[in-house]
CSV table of C-alpha atoms in Angstrom, one decimal:
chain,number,residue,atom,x,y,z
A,1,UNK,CA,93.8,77.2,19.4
A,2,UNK,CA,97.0,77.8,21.2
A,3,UNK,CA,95.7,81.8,22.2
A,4,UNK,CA,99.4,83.5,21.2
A,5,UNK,CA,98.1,87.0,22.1
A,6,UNK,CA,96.9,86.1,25.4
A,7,UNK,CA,100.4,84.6,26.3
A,8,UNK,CA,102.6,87.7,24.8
A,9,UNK,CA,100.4,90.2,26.8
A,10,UNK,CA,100.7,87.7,30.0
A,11,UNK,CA,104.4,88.2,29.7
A,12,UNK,CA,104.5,91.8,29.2
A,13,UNK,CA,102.6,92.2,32.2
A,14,UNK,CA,104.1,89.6,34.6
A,15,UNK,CA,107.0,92.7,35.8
A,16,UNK,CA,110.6,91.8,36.7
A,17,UNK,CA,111.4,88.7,38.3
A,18,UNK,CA,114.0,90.3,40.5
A,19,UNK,CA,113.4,94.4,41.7
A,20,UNK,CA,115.8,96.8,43.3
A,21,UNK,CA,114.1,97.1,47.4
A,22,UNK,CA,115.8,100.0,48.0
A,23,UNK,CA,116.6,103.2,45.6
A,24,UNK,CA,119.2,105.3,45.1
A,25,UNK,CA,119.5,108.5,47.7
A,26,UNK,CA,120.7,111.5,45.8
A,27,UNK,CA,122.7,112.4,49.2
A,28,UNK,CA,124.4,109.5,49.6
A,29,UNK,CA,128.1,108.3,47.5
A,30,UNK,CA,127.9,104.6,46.3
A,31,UNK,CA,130.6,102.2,45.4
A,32,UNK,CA,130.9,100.1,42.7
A,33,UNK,CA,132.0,96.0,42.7
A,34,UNK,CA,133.8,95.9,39.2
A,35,UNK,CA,136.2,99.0,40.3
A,36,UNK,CA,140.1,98.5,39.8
A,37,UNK,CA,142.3,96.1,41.8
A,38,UNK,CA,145.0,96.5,44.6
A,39,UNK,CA,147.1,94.3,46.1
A,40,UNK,CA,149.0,93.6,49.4
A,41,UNK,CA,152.3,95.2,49.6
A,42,UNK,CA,153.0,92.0,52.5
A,43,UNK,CA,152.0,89.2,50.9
A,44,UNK,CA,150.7,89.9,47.1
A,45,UNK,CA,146.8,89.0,48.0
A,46,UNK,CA,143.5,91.4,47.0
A,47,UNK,CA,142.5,94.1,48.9
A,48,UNK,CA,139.7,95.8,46.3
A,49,UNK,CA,139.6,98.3,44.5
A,50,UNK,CA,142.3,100.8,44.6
A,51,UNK,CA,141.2,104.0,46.9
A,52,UNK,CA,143.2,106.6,45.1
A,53,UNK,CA,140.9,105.8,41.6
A,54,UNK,CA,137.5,105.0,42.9
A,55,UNK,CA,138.3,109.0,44.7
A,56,UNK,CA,139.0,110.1,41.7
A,57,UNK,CA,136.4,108.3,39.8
A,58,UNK,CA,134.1,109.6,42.2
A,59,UNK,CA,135.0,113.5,41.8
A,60,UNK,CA,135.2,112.6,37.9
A,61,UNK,CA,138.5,113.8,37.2
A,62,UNK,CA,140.3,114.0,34.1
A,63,UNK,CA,141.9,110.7,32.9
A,64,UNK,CA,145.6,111.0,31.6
A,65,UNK,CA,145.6,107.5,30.0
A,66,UNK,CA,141.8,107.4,28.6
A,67,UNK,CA,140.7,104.1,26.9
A,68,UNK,CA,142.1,103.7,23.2
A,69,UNK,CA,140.4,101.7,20.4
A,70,UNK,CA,141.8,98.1,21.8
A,71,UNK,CA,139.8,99.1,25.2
A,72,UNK,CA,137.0,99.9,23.3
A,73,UNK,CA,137.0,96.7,20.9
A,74,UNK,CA,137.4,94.2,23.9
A,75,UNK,CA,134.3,95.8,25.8
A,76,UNK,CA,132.4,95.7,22.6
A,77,UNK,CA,133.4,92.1,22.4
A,78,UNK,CA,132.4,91.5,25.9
A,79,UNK,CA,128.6,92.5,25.1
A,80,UNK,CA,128.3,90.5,22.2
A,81,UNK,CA,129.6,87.5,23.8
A,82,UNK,CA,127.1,88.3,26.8
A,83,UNK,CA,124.3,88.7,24.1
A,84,UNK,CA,125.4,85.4,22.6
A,85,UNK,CA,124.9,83.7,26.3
A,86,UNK,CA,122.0,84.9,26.8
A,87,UNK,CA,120.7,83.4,23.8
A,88,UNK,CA,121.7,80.2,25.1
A,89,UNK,CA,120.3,80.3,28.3
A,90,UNK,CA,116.9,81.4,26.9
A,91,UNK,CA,117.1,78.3,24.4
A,92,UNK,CA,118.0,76.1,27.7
A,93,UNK,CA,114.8,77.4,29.6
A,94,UNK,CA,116.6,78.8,32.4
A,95,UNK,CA,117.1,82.5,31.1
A,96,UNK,CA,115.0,84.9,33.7
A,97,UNK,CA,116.0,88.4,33.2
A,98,UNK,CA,119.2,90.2,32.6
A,99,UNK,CA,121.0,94.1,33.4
A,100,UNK,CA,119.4,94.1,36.7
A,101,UNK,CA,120.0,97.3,38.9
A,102,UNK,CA,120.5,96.9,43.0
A,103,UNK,CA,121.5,99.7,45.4
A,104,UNK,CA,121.9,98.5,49.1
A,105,UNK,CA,122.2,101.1,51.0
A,106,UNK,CA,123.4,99.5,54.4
A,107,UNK,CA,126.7,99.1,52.5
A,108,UNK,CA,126.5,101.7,49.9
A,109,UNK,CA,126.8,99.6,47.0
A,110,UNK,CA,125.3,99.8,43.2
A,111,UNK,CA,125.6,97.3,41.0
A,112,UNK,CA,124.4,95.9,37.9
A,113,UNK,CA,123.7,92.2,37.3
A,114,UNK,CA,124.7,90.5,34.2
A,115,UNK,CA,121.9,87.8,33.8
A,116,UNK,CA,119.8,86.4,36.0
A,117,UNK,CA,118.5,82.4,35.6
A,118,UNK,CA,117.0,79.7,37.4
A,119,UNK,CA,119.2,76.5,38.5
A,120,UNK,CA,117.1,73.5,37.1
A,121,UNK,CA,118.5,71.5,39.6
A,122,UNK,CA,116.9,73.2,42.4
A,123,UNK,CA,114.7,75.3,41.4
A,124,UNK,CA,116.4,78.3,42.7
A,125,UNK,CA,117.5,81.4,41.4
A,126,UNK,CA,121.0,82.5,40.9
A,127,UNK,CA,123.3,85.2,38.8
A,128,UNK,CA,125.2,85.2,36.0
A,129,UNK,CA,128.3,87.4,35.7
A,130,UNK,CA,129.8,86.7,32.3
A,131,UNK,CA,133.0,87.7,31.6
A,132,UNK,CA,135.5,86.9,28.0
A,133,UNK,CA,139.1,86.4,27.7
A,134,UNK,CA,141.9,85.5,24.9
A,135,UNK,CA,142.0,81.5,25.6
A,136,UNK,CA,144.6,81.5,22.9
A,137,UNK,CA,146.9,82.9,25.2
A,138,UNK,CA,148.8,80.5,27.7
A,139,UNK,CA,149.6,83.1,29.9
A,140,UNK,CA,145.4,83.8,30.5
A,141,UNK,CA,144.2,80.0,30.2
A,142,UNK,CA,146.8,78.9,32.9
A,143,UNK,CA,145.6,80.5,35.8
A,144,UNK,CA,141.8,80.0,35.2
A,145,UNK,CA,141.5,76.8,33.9
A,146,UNK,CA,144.7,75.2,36.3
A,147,UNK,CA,147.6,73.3,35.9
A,148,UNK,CA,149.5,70.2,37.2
A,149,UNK,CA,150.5,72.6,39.9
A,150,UNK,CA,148.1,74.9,40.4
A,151,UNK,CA,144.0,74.7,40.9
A,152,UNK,CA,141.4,76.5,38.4
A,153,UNK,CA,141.5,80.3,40.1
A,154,UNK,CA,139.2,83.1,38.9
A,155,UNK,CA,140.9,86.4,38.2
A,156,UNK,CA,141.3,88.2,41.6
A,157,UNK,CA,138.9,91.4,40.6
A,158,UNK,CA,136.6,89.2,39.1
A,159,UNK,CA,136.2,87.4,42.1
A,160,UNK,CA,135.9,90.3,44.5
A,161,UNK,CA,132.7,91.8,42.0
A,162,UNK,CA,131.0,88.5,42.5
A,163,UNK,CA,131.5,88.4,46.3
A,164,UNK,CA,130.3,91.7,46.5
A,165,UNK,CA,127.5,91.0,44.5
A,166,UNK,CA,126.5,88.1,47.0
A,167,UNK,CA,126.9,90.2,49.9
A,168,UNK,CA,124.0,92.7,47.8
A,169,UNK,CA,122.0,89.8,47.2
A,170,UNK,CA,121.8,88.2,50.6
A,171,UNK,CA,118.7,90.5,51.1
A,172,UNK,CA,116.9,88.4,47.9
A,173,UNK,CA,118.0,84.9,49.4
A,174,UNK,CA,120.2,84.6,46.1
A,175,UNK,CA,123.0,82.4,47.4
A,176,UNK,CA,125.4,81.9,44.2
A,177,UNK,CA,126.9,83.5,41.1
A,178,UNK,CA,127.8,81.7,38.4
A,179,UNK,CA,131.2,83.7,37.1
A,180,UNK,CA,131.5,82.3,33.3
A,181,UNK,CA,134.8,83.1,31.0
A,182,UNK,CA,134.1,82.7,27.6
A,183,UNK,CA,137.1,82.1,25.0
A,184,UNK,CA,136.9,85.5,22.6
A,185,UNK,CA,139.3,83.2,20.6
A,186,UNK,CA,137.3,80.4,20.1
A,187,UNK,CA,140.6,78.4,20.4
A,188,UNK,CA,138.6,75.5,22.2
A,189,UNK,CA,135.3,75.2,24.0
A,190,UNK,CA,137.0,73.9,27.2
A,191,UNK,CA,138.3,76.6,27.5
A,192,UNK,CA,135.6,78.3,28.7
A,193,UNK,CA,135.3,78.2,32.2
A,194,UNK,CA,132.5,78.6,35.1
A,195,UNK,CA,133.4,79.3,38.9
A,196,UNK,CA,130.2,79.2,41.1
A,197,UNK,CA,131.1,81.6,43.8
A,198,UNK,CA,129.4,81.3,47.5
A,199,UNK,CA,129.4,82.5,51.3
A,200,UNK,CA,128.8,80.1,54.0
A,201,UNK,CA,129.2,81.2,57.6
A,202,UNK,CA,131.3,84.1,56.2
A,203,UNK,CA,133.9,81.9,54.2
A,204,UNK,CA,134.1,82.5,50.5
A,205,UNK,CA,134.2,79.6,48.4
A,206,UNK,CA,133.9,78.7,44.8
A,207,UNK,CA,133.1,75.0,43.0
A,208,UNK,CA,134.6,74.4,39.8
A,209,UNK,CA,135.2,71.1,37.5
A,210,UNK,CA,139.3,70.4,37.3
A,211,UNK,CA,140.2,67.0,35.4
A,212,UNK,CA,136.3,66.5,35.1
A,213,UNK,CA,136.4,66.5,39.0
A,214,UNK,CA,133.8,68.7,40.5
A,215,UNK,CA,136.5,70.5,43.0
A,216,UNK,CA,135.4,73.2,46.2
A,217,UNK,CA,138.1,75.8,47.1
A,218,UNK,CA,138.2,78.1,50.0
A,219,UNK,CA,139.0,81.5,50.1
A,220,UNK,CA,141.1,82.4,52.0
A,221,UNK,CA,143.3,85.5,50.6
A,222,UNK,CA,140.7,88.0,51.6
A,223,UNK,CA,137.4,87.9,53.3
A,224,UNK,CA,133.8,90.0,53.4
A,225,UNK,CA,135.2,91.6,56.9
A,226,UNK,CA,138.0,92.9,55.1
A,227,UNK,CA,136.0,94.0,51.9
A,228,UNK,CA,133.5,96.0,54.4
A,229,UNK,CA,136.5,97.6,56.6
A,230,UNK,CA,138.2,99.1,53.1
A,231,UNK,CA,134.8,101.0,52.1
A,232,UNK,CA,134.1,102.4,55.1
A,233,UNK,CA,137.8,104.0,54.9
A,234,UNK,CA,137.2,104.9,51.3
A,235,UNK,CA,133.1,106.6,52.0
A,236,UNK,CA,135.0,108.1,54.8
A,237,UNK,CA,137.9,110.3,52.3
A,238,UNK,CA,135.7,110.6,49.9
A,239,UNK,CA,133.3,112.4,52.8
A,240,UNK,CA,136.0,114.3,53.8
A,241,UNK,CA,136.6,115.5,50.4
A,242,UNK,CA,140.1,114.7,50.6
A,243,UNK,CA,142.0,112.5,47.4
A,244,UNK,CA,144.8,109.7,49.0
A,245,UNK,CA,147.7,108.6,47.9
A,246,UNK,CA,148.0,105.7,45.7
A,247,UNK,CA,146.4,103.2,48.4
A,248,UNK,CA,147.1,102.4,51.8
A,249,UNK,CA,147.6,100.4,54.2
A,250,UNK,CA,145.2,100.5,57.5
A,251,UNK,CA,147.9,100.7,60.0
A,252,UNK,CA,151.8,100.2,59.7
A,253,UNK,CA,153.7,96.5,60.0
A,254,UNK,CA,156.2,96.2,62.5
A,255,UNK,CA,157.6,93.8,60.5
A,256,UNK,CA,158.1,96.2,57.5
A,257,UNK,CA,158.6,99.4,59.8
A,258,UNK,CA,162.3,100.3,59.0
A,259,UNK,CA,162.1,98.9,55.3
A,260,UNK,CA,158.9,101.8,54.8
A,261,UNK,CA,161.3,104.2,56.4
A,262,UNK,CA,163.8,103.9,54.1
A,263,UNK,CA,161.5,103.9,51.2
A,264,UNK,CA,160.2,107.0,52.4
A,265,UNK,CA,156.6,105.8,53.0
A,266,UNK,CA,156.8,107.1,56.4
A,267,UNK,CA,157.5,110.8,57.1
A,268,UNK,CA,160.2,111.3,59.8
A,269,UNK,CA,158.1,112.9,62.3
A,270,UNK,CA,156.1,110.2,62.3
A,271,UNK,CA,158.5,106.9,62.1
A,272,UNK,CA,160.2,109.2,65.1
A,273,UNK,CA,157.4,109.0,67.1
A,274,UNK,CA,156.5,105.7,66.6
A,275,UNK,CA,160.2,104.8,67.9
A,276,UNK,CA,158.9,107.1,71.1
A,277,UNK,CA,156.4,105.4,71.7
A,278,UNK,CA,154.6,108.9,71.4
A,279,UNK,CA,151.8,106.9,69.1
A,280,UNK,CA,151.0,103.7,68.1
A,281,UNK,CA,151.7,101.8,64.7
A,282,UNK,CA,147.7,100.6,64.8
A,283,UNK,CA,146.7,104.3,65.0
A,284,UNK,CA,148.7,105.4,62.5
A,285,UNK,CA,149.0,104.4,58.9
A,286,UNK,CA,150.2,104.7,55.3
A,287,UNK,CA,148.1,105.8,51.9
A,288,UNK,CA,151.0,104.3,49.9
A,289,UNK,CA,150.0,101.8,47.0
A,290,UNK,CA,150.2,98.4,49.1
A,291,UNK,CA,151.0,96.4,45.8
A,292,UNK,CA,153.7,98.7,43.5
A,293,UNK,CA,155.5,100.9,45.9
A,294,UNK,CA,156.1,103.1,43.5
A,295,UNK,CA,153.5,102.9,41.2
A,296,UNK,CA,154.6,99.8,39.1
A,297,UNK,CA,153.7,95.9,39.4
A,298,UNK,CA,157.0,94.1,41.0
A,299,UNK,CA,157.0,91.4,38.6
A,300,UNK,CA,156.3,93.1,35.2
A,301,UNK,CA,157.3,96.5,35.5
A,302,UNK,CA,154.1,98.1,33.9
A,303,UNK,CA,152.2,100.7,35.6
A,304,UNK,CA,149.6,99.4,38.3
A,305,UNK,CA,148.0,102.9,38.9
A,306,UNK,CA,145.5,104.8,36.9
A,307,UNK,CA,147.1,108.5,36.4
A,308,UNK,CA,144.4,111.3,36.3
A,309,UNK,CA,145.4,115.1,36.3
A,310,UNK,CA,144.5,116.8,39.3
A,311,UNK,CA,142.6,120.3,39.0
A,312,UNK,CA,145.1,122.9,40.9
């Protein structure tokens, strides 16, 4: 007979498939992939995660807009709708493990993994990060699933979590995440969406299907160089005990030199030494939000910023 006991205590004893190498050191501050978004003041493209909230994230300050009930319900959503793919991927024999912890230490990061699965096609293992959105809504479908115009595009914060994730799992020889939308809506099933997101002599690129054409873009708003050169900044303040402002940018443009002036982004002294030639614009430089300016998004108007309430 088929020995059913033997098999179950086989699996419970078999351990994870994929386990942490390193572990977390109680001295050291991590970052976190799925932390808010900036953007370029220059040219509108993704930096990472805002500095002025992962600070205060870090030294767990009070929130002044904390998540209502809507926040709430959507991340609820999210797990159920992770639960559900799960499911699937155990029914499709590629399901492996999933909520899998990594800390890297070389670059400070902790993460979680959404699932983890085995590509049937060759035989190698790769991630999962699932994600859900309103497909109902033309605004949210355009973007990610493309246009006559435009190609299939993940959403910008989305994609930086996933890069960072590879850079994580380099160590495991895991070359690809698999970055699904699923339609809360349930408006269509095309409308769910899959970006496989990969690093090949240090370009980002992602493969998607557009017009039933299997399609490879490159990357090329932001890169891992970049990515690595922001956290060190941020590990550095938040070292230093010492809270930005609203982001930053890592040395002034001499392009946009008079324009920050006149905002007031540069202090006198320092725009008048500049002019000297007393110091140099790549030695000095900004922690002014490089997306809003002053603190709202240029095309909508809403609030880009997180506002906490400082302790005096």
């Amino acid at each position: 007979m088929l020995n059913i006991i033997s098999m179950l205590e086989k699996n419970l004893n078999k351990g994870p498939v994929l386990k942490s190498s390193e572990s977390k050191d109680s001295n050291r501050i991590y970052l976190y992939p799925s932390e808010a978004m900036s953007y370029s003041l220059e040219d509108g493209s993704p930096v990472g995660a805002c500095i002025r909230q992962v600070w205060f994230n870090k030294k767990k300050a009070p929130i002044s807009n904390p998540k209502n009930s809507y926040n709430n319900f959507i991340f609820e959503a999210g797990h159920m709708w992770e639960d559900w793919l799960v499911k699937q991927y155990t029914e499709l024999g590629i399901y492996l493990d999933r909520s899998v912890k990594l800390v890297d230490n070389d670059l400070s990061i902790s993460c979680e993994i959404d699932i983890l699965h085995k590509n049937p096609e060759t035989g190698e293992i790769e991630v999962t990060e699932c994600k859900q959105y309103n497909g109902s809504n033309h605004y949210a479908t355009k973007d990610l699933l493309g246009t006559h115009g435009n190609l299939p595009k993940p959403k910008d914060q989305n994609l930086l979590q996933c890069v960072k994730y590879l850079m994580v799992l380099a160590k495991y020889n895991i070359k690809k995440v698999n970055l699904i939308y699923l339609d809360r809506s349930c408006s269509h099933f095309y409308n769910n969406k899959q970006f496989t997101i990969y690093i090949s002599d240090g370009t980002i690129y992602y493969d998607t299907y557009f017009a039933n054409e299997l399609m490879t873009i490159e990357v090329t708003e932001f890169n891992v160089n970049s990515l690595l050169e922001k956290d060190q900044a941020l590990l550095k303040l938040l070292e230093m005990n010492y809270a930005p402002d609203p982001d930053y940018f890592i040395s002034y443009n001499p392009n946009t030199l008079e324009l920050d002036y006149e905002r007031g982004n540069i202090t006198k002294t320092t725009y008048n030494k500049i002019k000297k030639g007393e110091i140099n614009l790549e030695d000095s430089g900004s922690w002014l939000c490089r997306y809003c300016s002053y603190g709202k998004n240029n095309q909508t108007g809403e609030s880009t910023c997180v506002e906490y309430i400082q302790d005096e």
